[in-house]
Short mmCIF file of C-alpha atoms in Angstrom, two decimals:
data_model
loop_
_atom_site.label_atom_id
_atom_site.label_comp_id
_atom_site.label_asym_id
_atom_site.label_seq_id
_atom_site.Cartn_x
_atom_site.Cartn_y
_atom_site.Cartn_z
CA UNK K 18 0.00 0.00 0.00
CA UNK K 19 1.46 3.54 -0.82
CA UNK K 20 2.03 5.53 1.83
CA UNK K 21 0.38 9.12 1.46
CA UNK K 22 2.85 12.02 1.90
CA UNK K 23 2.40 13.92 5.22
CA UNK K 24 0.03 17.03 5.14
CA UNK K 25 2.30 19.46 6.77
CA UNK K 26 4.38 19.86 3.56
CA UNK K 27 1.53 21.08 1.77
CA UNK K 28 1.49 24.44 4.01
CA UNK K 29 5.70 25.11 3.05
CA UNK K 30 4.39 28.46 1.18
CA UNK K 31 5.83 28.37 -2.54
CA UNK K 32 8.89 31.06 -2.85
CA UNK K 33 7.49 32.90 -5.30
CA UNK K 34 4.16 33.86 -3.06
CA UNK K 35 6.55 34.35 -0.17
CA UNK K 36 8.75 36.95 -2.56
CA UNK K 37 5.46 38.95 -3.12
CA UNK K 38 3.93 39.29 0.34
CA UNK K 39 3.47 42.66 1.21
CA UNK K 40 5.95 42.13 4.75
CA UNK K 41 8.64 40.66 2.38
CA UNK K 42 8.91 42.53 -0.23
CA UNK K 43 10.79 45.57 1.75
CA UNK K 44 13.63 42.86 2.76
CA UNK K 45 13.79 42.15 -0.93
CA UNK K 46 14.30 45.85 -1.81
CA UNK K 47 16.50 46.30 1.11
CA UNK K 48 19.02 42.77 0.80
CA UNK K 49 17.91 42.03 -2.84
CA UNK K 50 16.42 38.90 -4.44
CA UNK K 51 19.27 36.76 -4.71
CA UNK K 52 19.92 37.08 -0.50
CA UNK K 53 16.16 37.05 -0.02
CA UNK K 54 15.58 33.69 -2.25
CA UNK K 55 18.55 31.91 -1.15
CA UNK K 56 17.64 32.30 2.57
CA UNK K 57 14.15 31.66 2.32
CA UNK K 58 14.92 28.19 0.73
CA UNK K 59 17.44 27.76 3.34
CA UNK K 60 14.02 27.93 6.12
CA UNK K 61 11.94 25.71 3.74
CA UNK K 62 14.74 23.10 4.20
CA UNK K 63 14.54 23.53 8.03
CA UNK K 64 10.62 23.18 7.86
CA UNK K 65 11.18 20.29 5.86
CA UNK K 66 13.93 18.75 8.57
CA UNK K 67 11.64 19.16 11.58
CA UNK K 68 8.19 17.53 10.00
CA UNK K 69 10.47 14.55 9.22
CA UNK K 70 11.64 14.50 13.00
CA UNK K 71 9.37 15.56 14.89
CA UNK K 72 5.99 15.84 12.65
CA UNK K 73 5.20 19.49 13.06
CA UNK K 74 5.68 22.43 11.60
CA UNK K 75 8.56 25.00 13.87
CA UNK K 76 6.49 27.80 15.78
CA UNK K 77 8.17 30.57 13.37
CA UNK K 78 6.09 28.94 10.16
CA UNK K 79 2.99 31.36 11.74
CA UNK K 80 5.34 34.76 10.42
CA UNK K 81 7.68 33.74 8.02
CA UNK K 82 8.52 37.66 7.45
CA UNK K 83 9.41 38.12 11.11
CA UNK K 84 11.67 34.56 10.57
CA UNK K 85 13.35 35.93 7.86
CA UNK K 86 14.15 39.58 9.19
CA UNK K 87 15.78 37.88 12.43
CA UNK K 88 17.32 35.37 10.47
CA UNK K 89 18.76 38.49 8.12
CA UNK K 90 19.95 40.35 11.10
CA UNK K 91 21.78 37.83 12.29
CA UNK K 92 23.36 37.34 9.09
CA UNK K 93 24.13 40.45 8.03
CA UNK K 94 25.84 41.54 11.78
CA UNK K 95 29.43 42.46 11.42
CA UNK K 96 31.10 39.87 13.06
CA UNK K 97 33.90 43.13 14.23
CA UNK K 98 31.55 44.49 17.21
CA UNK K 99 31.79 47.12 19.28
CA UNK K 100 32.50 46.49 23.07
CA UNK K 101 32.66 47.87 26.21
CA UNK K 102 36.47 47.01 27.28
CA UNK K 103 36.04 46.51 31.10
CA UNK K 104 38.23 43.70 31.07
CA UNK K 105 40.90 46.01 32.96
CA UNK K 106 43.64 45.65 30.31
CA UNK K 107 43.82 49.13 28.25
CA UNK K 108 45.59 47.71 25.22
CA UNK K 109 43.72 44.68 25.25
CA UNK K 110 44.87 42.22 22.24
CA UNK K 111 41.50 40.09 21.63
CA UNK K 112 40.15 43.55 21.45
CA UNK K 113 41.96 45.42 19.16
CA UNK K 114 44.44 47.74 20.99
CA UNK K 115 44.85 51.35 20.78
CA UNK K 116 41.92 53.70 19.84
CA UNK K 117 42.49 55.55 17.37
CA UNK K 118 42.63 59.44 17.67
CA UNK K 119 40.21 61.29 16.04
CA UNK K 120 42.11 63.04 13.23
CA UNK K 121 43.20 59.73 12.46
CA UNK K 122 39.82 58.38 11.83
CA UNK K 123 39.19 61.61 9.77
CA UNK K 124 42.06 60.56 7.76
CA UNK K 125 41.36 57.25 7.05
CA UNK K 126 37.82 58.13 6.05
CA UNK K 127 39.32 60.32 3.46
CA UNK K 128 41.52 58.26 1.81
CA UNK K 129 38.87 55.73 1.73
CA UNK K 130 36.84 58.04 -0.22
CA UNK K 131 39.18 59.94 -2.85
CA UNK K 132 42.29 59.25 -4.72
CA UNK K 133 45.15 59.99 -2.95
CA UNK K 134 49.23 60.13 -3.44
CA UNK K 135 49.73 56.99 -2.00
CA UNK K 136 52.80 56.22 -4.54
CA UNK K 137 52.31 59.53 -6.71
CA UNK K 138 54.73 62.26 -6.79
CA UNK K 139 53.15 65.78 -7.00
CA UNK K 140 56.52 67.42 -8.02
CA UNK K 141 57.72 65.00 -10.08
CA UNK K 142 54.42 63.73 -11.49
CA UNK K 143 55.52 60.33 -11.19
CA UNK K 144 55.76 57.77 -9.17
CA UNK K 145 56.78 58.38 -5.29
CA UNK K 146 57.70 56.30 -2.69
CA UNK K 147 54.44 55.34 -0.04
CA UNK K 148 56.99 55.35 3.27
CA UNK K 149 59.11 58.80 2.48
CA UNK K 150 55.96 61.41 3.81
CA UNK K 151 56.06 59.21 6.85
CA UNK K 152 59.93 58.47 7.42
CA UNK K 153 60.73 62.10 6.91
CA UNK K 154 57.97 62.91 10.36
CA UNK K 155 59.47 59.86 12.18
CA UNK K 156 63.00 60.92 11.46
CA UNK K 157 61.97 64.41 12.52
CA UNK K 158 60.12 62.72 15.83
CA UNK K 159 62.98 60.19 16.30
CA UNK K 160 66.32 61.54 15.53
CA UNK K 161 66.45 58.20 12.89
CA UNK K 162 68.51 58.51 10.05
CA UNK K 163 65.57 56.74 7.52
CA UNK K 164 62.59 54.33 8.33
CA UNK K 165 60.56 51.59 6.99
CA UNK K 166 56.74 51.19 7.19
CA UNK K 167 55.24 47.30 7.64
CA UNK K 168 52.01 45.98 8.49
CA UNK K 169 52.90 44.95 12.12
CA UNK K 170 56.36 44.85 14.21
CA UNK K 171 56.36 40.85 13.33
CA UNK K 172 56.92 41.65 9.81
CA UNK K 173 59.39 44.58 10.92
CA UNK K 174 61.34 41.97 12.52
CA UNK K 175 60.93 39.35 9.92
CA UNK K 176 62.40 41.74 7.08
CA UNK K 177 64.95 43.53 9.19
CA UNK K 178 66.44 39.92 9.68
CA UNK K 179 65.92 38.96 6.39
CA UNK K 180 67.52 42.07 5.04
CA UNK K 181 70.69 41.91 7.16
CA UNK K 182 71.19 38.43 8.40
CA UNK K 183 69.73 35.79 5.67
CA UNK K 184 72.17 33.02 5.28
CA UNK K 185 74.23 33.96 8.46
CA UNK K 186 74.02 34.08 12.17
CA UNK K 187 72.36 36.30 14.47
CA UNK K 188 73.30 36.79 18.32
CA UNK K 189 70.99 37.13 21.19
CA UNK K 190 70.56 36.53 24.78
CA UNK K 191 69.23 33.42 25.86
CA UNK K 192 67.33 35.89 28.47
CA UNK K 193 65.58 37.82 25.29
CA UNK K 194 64.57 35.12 23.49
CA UNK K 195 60.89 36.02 24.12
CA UNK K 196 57.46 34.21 23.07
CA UNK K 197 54.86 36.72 22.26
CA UNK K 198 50.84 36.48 22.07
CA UNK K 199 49.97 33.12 19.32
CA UNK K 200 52.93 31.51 19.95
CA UNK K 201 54.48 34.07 18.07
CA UNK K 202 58.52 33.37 19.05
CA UNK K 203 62.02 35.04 18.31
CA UNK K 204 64.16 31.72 17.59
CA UNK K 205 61.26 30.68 15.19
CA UNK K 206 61.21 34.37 13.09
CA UNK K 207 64.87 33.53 12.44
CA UNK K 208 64.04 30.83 10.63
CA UNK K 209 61.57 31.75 8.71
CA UNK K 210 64.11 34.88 7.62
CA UNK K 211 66.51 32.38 7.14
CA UNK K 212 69.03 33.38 9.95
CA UNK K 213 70.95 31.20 12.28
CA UNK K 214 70.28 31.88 16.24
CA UNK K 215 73.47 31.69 18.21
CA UNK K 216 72.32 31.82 22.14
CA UNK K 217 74.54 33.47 24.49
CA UNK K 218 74.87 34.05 27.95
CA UNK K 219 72.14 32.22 30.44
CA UNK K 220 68.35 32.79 31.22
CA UNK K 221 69.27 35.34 34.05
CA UNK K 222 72.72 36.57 33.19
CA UNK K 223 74.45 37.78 30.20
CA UNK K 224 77.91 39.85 29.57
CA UNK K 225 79.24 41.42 27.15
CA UNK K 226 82.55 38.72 26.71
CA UNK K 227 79.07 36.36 25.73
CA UNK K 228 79.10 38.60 22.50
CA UNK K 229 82.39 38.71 22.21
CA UNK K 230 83.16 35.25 21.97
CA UNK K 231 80.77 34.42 19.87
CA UNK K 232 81.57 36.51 17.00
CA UNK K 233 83.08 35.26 13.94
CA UNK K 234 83.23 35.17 10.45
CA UNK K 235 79.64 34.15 9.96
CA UNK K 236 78.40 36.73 12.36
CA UNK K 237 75.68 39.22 10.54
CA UNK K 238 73.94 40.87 13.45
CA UNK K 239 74.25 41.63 17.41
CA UNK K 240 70.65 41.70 18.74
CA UNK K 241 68.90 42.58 21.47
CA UNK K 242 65.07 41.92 22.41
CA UNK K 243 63.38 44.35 24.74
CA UNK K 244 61.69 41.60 27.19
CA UNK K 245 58.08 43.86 27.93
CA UNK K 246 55.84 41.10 28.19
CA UNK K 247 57.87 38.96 30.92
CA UNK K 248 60.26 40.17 33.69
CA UNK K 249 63.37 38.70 35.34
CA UNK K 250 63.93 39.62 38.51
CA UNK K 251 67.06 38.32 41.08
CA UNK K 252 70.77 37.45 40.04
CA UNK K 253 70.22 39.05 36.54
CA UNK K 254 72.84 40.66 34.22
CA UNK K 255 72.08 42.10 30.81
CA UNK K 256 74.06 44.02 28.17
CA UNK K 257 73.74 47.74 27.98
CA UNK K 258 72.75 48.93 24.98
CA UNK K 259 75.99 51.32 24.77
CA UNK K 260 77.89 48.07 25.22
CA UNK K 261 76.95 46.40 22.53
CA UNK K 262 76.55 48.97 19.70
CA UNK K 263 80.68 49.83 20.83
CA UNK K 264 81.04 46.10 20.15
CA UNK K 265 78.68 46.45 16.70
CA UNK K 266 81.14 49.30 15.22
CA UNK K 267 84.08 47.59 16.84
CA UNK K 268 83.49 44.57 14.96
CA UNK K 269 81.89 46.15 12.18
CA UNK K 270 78.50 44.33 12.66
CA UNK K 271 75.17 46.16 12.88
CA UNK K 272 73.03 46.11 16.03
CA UNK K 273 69.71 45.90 16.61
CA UNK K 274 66.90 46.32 18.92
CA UNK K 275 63.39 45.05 18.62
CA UNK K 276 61.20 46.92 21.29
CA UNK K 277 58.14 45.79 20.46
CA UNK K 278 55.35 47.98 22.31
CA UNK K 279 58.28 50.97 22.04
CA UNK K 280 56.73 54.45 23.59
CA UNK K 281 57.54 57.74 21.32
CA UNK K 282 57.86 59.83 24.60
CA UNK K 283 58.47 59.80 28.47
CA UNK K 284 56.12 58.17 29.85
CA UNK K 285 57.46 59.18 33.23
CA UNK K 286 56.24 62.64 32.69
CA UNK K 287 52.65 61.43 32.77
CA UNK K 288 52.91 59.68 35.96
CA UNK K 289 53.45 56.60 34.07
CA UNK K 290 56.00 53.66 34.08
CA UNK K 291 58.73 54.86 31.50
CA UNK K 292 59.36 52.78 28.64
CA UNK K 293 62.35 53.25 26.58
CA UNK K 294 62.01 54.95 23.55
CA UNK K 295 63.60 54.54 20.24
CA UNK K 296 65.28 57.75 20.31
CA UNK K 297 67.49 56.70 23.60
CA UNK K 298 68.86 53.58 21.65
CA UNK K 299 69.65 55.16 18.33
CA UNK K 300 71.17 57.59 20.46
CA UNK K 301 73.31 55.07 22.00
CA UNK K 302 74.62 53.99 18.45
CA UNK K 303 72.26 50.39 17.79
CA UNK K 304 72.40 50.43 14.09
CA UNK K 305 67.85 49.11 13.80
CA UNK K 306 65.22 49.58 16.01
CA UNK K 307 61.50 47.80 15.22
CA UNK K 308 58.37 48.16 17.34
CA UNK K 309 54.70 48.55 17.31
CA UNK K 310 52.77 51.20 15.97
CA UNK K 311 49.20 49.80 17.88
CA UNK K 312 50.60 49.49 21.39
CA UNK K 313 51.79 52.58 23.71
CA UNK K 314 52.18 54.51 19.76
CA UNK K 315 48.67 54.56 20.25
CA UNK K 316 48.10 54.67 16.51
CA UNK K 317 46.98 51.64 14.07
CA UNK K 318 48.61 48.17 13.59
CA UNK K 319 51.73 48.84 11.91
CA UNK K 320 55.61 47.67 11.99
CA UNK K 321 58.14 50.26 12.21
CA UNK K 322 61.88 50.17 11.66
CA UNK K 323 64.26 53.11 12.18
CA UNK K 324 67.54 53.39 11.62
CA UNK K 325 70.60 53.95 9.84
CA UNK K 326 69.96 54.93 6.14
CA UNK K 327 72.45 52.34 4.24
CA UNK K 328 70.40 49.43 5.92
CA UNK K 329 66.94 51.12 5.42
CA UNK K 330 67.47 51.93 2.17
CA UNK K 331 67.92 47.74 1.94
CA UNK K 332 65.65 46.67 3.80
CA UNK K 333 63.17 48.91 1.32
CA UNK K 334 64.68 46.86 -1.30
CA UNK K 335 64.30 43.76 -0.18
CA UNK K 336 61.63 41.64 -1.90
CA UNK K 337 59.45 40.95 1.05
CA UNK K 338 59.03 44.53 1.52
CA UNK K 339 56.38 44.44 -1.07
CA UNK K 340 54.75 40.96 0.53
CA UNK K 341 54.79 43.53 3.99
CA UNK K 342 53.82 46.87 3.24
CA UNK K 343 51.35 49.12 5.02
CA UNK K 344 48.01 49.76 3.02
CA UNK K 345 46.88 53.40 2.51
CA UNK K 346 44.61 53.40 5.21
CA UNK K 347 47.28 52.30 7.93
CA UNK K 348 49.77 54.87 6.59
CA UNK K 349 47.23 58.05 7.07
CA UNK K 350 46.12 56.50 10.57
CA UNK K 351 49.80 56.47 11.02
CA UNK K 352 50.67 60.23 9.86
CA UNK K 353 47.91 61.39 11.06
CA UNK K 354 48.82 59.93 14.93
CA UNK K 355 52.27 60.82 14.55
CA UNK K 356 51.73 64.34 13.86
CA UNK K 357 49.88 64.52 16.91
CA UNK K 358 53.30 64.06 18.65
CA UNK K 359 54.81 67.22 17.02
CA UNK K 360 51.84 69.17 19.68
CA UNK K 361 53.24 67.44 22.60
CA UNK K 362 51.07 70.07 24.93
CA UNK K 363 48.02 68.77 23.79
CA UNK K 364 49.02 64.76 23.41
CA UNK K 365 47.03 63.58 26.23
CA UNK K 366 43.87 64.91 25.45
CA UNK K 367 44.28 63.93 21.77
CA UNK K 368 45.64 60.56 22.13
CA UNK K 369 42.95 57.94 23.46
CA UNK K 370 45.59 55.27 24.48
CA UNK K 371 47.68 57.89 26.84
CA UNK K 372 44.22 59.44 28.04
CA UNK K 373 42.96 56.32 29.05
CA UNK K 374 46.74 55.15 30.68
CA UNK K 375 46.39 58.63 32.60
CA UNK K 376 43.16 59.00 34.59
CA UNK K 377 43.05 59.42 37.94
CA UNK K 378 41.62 56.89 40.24
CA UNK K 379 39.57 59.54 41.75
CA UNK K 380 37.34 59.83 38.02
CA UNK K 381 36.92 56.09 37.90
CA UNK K 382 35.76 56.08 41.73
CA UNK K 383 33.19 59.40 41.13
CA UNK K 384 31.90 57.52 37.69
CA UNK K 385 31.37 53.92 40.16
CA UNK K 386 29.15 56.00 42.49
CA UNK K 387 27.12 57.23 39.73
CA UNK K 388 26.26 54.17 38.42
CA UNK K 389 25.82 51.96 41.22
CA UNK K 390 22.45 53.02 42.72
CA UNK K 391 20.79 52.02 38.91
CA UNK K 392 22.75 48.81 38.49
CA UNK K 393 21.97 48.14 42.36
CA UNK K 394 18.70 48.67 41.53
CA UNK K 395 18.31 46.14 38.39
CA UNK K 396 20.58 43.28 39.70
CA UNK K 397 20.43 43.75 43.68
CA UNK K 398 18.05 40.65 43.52
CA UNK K 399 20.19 38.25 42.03
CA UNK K 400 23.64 39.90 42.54
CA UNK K 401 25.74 41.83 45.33
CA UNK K 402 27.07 44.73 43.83
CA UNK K 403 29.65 46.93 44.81
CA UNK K 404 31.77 49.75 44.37
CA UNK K 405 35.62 48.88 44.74
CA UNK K 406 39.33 49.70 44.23
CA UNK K 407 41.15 47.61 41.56
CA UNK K 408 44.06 47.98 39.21
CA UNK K 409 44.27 48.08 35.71
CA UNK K 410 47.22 46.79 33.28
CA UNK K 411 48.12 48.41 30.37
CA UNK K 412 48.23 45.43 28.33
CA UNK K 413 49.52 43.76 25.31
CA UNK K 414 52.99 43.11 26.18
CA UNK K 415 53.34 46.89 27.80
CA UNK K 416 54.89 47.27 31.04
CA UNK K 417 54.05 43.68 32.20
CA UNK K 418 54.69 44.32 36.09
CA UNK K 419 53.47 47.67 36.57
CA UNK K 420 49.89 48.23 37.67
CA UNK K 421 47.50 51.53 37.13
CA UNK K 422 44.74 51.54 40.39
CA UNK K 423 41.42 51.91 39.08
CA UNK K 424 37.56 51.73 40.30
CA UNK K 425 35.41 49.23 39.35
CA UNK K 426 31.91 47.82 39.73
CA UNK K 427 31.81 44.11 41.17
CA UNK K 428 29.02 41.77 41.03
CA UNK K 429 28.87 38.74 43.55
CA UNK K 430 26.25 35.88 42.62
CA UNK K 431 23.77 36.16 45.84
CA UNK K 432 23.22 31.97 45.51
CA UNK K 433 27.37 31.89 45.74
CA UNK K 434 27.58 30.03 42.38
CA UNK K 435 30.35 30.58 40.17
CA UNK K 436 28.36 29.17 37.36
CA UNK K 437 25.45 32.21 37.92
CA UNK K 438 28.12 34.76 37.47
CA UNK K 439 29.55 32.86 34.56
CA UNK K 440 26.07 32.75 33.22
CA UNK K 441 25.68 37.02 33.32
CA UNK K 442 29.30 37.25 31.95
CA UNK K 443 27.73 35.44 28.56
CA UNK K 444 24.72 37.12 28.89
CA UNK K 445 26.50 40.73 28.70
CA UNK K 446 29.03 39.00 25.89
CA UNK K 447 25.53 38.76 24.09
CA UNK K 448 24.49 42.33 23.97
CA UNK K 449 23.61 43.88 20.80
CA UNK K 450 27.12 46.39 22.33
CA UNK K 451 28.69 43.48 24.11
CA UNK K 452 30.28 44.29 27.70
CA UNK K 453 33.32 42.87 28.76
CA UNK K 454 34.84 42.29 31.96
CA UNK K 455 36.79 39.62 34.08
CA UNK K 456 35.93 37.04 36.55
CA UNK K 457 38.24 36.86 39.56
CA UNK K 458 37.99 36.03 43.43
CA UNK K 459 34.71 34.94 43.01
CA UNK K 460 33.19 38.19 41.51
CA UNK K 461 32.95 39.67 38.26
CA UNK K 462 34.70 42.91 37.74
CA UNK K 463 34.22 45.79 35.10
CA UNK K 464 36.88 47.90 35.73
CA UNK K 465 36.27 51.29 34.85
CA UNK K 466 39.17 52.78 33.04
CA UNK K 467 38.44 52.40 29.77
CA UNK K 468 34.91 53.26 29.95
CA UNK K 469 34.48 56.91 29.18
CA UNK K 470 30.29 57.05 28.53
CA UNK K 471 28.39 55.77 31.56
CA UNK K 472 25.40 56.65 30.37
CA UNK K 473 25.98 54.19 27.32
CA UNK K 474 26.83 51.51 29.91
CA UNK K 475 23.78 51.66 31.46
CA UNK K 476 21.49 51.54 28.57
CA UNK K 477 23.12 48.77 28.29
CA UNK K 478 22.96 47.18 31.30
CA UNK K 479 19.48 47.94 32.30
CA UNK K 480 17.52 46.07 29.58
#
């Protein structure tokens, strides 16, 4: 006997009818037919799935328009979201470091929308070099002799080592040999440039006779690599940076540095943790100095590489230059943040990363008593919440030891389980602006610092 087909597929409405409802047909003038049709047979599929399974029809098959607008918005959501960053860390990795300044924003969005002389030059009316607007403001900002624009300091370090060292061997500290955020690693960038590491000295102590005797004939480069995402503390010995660029010219073998975050001014002078800067070293006579241009810079995710001009003007050369360079909208982020540090007097108002690194405690505290009687309010049911002292870190390899105190907001689950608090931590994470803090001692924190719109926070919060 032939089994008669089940009823419920009769009511899957046809695509055509579905394209010419009335509460469809703006998503079709909005997304377009080809989006519209292809996800609309996607949800007669599912329809299809669950009468098989479970011999019904799903509960969204009474509004198919509503169905399809939800299942458009979650579709068509950028999957780069804004957050709130009250995780504690300022130049938080997983969240994109440094802010960029406003003029910097301005001039990305204009070389977004117009031509621009990226490689064009206006005197010459040919083509121009896309580093030399920028080298000439870092060499004014620096001291440098020339400099070299990548995409991150990774590929700075990459070509710098490929330019100089390919083929030969390179010299460094067993102490610097540092491991950075994705298993990123020193030893393993050699190879990859096609260096040979030569480890001297020990994990907590290294002189400069460790140099010495390990120079010879196959010897391309001294290095040294600034260790700001770890410290060593103790019995500890490390080569001055004077000492070994007088060994470098000595021996007639280039130095380097690679600083990684690398700070463009005293931070000291902002009540800050100093950093060294890459003026002090090419003071000192190293030959290359790399770092970031998204860390304490405060500008977008670049590589940078000053130096002297004979090895510049080979590294430029080099073909992985090409493979590395910045785009157009990372170079005007760049100039545009850079020129901010020719108005020194008006750098920490400008500069989000160095405004956010220098607030008081006090503004953090004053914006935590604002907020708590609302957020009391909403959660005090389910959650203990509290004003209270914390410390921030400044993040992404930065200053690794040093701590910034900070206010936050902490919420303790009233039934004492970790899992409820773990539960409002995913719940915030799913916000149409997700928040994000950090779970520690039992509570969950969001620190403060980096929030600069309370009002935002608790529209929020307060659904």
């Amino acid at each position: 006997m032939t089994q008669k087909p089940c009823p419920l597929y009769s009511q899957i409405p046809a695509i055509d009818r579905l394209l010419h409802e009335p509460q469809i047909a703006p998503f079709v003038e909005q997304y377009g037919q080809t989006l519209i049709t292809a996800t609309l047979r996607r949800m007669q599929e599912q329809v299809r799935i669950n009468i098989k399974q479970y011999q019904e029809l799903p509960d969204w098959c009474d509004n198919w328009a509503v169905a399809l607008g939800q299942r458009l918005e979650r579709k068509q959501a950028l999957a780069l979201k804004p957050v709130f960053n009250l995780s504690g860390t300022v130049l938080h990795t997983n969240l994109g470091r440094a802010l960029l300044a406003e003029p910097a924003i301005e001039a990305v969005t204009q070389v977004m929308r117009s031509p621009v002389t990226l490689e064009y030059s206006l005197n010459g009316a040919g083509r121009g070099h896309r580093d030399r607007a920028l080298a000439n403001l870092l060499c004014e900002l620096t001291g440098s002799e020339d400099a070299c624009i990548v995409n991150n300091n990774a590929a700075a370090v990459l070509l710098l080592l490929a330019t100089v060292a390919s083929g030969k061997q390179v010299v460094v500290s067993r102490g610097e040999l540092v491991e950075i955020g994705g298993a990123f690693r020193i030893p393993d960038v050699m190879v990859q440039a096609g260096c040979q590491l030569v480890e001297v000295g020990t994990t907590n102590r290294t002189h400069l006779r460790d140099y010495q005797q390990a120079i010879n004939e196959e010897t391309a480069l001294l290095m040294k690599v600034h260790t700001s995402n770890y410290s060593i503390e103790g019995f500890t010995a490390e080569v001055s940076v004077s000492e070994l660029a007088a060994l470098g010219v000595k021996s007639q073998i280039p130095t380097a540095i690679d600083l990684g975050s690398g700070s463009m001014i005293n931070m000291a002078q902002y009540g800050l943790p100093a950093e060294p800067m890459p003026r002090d070293y090419l003071d000192q006579g190293i030959d290359l100095v790399t770092f970031s241009g998204d860390k304490l810079l405060g500008g977008p995710q670049a590589g940078i590489i000053l130096g002297k001009k004979q090895w510049i003007e080979a590294i430029q050369h080099h073909p992985l230059k090409r493979a590395l360079r910045a785009d157009k909208m990372t170079l005007a982020a760049l100039e545009a943040t850079l020129r901010l540090y020719q108005r020194p007097e008006q750098l920490c108002r400008q500069l989000p990363t160095l405004r956010l690194l220098t607030r008081q405690q006090q503004e953090m505290h004053d914006m935590a008593q604002q907020l708590l009687p609302e957020i009391q309010a909403y959660y005090g049911d389910r959650f203990i919440v509290r004003s209270e002292p914390c410390y921030s870190q400044i993040g992404s390899g930065s200053l690794p030891i040093d701590r910034l105190p900070s206010w936050a907001l902490t919420f303790a689950a009233a039934d004492g389980q970790g899992s409820t608090l773990e539960q409002l931590a995913r719940c915030w994470r799913g916000l149409a602006k997700p928040v994000i803090g950090r779970i520690s001692g039992g509570r969950l924190w969001l620190d403060l610092r980096c929030l600069e719109d309370g009002k935002e926070l608790l529209q929020a919060l307060l659904l």
